[in-house]
Rosetta silent file (secondary structure, phi, psi, omega in degrees, C-alpha in Angstrom):
SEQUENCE: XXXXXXXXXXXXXXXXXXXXXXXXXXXXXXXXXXXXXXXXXXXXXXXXXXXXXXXXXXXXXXXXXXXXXX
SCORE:     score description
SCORE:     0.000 S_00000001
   1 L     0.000  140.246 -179.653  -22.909  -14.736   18.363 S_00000001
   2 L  -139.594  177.983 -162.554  -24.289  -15.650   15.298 S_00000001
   3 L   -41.266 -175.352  140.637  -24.101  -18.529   12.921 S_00000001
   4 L  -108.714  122.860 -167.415  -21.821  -19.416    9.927 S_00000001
   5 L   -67.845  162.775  160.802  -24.013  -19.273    7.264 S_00000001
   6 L   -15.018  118.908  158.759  -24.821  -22.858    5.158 S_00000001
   7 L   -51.153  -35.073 -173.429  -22.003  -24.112    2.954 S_00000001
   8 H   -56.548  -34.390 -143.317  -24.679  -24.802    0.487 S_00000001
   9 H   -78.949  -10.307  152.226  -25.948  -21.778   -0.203 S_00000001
  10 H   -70.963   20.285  166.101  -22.407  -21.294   -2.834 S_00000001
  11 H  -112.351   -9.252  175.788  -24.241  -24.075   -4.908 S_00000001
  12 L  -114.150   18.181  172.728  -27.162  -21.272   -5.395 S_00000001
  13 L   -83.713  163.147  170.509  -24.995  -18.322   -6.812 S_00000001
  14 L  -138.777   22.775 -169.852  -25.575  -17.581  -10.232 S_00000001
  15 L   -94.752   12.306  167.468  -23.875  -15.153  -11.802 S_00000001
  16 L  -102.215   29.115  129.682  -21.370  -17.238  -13.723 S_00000001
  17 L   -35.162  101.219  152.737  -24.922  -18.435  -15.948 S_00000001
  18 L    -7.435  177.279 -179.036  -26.104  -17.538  -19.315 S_00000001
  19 H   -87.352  -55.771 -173.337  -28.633  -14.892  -18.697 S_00000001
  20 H   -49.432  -60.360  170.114  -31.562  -17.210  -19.463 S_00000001
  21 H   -24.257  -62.348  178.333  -30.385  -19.358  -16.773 S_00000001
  22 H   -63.142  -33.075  165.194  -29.686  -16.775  -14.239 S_00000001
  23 H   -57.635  -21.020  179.519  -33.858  -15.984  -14.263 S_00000001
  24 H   -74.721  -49.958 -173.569  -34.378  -19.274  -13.456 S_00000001
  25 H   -67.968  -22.139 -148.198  -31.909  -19.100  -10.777 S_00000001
  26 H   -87.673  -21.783  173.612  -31.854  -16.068   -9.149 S_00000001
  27 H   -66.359  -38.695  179.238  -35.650  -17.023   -7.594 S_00000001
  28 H   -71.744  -33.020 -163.818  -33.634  -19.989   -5.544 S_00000001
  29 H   -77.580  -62.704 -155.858  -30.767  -17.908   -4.715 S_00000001
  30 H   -59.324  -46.966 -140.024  -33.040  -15.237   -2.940 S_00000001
  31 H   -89.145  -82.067  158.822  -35.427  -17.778   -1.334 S_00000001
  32 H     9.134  -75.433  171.468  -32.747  -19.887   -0.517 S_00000001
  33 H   -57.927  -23.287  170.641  -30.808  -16.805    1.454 S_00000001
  34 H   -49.873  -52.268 -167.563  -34.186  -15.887    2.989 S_00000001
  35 H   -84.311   -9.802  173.229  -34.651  -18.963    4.823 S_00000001
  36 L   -55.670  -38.467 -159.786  -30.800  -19.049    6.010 S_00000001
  37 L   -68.756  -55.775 -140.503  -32.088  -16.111    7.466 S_00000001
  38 L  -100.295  -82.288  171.532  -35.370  -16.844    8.837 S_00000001
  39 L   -19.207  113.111  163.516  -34.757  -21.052    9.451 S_00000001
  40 L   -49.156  164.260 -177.294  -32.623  -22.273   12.854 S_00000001
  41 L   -86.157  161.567  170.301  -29.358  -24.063   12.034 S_00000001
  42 L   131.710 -150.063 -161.983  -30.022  -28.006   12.235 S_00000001
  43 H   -79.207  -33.432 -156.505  -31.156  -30.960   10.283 S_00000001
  44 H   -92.062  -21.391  157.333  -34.607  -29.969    9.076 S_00000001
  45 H   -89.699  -21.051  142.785  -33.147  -26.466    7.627 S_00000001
  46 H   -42.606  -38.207 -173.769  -30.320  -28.384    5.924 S_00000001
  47 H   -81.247  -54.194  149.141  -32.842  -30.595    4.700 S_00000001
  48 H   -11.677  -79.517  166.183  -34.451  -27.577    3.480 S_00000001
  49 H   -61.828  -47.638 -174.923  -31.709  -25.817    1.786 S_00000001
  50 H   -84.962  -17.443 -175.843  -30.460  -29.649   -0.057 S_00000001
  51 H  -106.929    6.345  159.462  -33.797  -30.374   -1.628 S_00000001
  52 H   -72.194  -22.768  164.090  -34.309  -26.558   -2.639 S_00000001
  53 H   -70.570  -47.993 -166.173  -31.041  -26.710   -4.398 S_00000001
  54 H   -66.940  -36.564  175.220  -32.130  -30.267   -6.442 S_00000001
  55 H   -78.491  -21.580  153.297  -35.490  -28.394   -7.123 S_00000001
  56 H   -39.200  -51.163  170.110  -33.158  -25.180   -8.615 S_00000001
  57 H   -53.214  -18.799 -164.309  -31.158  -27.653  -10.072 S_00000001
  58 H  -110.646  -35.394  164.671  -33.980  -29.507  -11.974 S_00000001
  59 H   -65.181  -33.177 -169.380  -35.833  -25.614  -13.061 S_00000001
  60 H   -79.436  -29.137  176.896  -32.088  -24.855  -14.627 S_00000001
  61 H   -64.827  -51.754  177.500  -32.053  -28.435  -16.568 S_00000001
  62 H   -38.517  -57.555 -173.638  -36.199  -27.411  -17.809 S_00000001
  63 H   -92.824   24.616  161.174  -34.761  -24.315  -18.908 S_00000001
  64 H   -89.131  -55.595 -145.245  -31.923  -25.885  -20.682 S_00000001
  65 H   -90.874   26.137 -161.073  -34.210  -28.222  -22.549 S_00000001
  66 L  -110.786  -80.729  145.124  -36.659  -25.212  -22.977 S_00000001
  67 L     2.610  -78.321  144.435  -34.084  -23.605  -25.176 S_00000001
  68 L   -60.217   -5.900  173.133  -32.999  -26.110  -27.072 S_00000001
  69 L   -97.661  -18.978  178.552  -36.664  -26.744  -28.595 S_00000001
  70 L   -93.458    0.000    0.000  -36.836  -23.284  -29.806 S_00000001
């Protein structure tokens, strides 16, 4: 029997992105399915998986304001 994967992990697709974006992203979404992989289910891979989305989330705002200065 095996798991259900994460709910989260649909907060790390990226193909509905700008392009620039999706380079940023596409590094979370793989690591991010890796550890889904590799990590037991419970608190401390949950924990895992929520603060690797807020650091994706905080590389996609950099490389919004990255952008806008050029």
């Amino acid at each position: 029997m095996t798991d259900r994967p994460s709910p989260i992990l649909r907060w790390f697709d990226f193909a509905h992105l700008p392009d620039d974006l999706q380079s940023t992203s596409v590094e979370f979404y793989d690591l991010a399915h890796r550890l889904e992989i590799v990590l037991p289910s419970g608190a401390e891979k949950s924990t895992a998986l929520r603060k690797l989305l807020e650091a994706k989330d905080a590389a996609v705002r950099a490389t919004i304001e990255l952008t806008e200065r050029a």
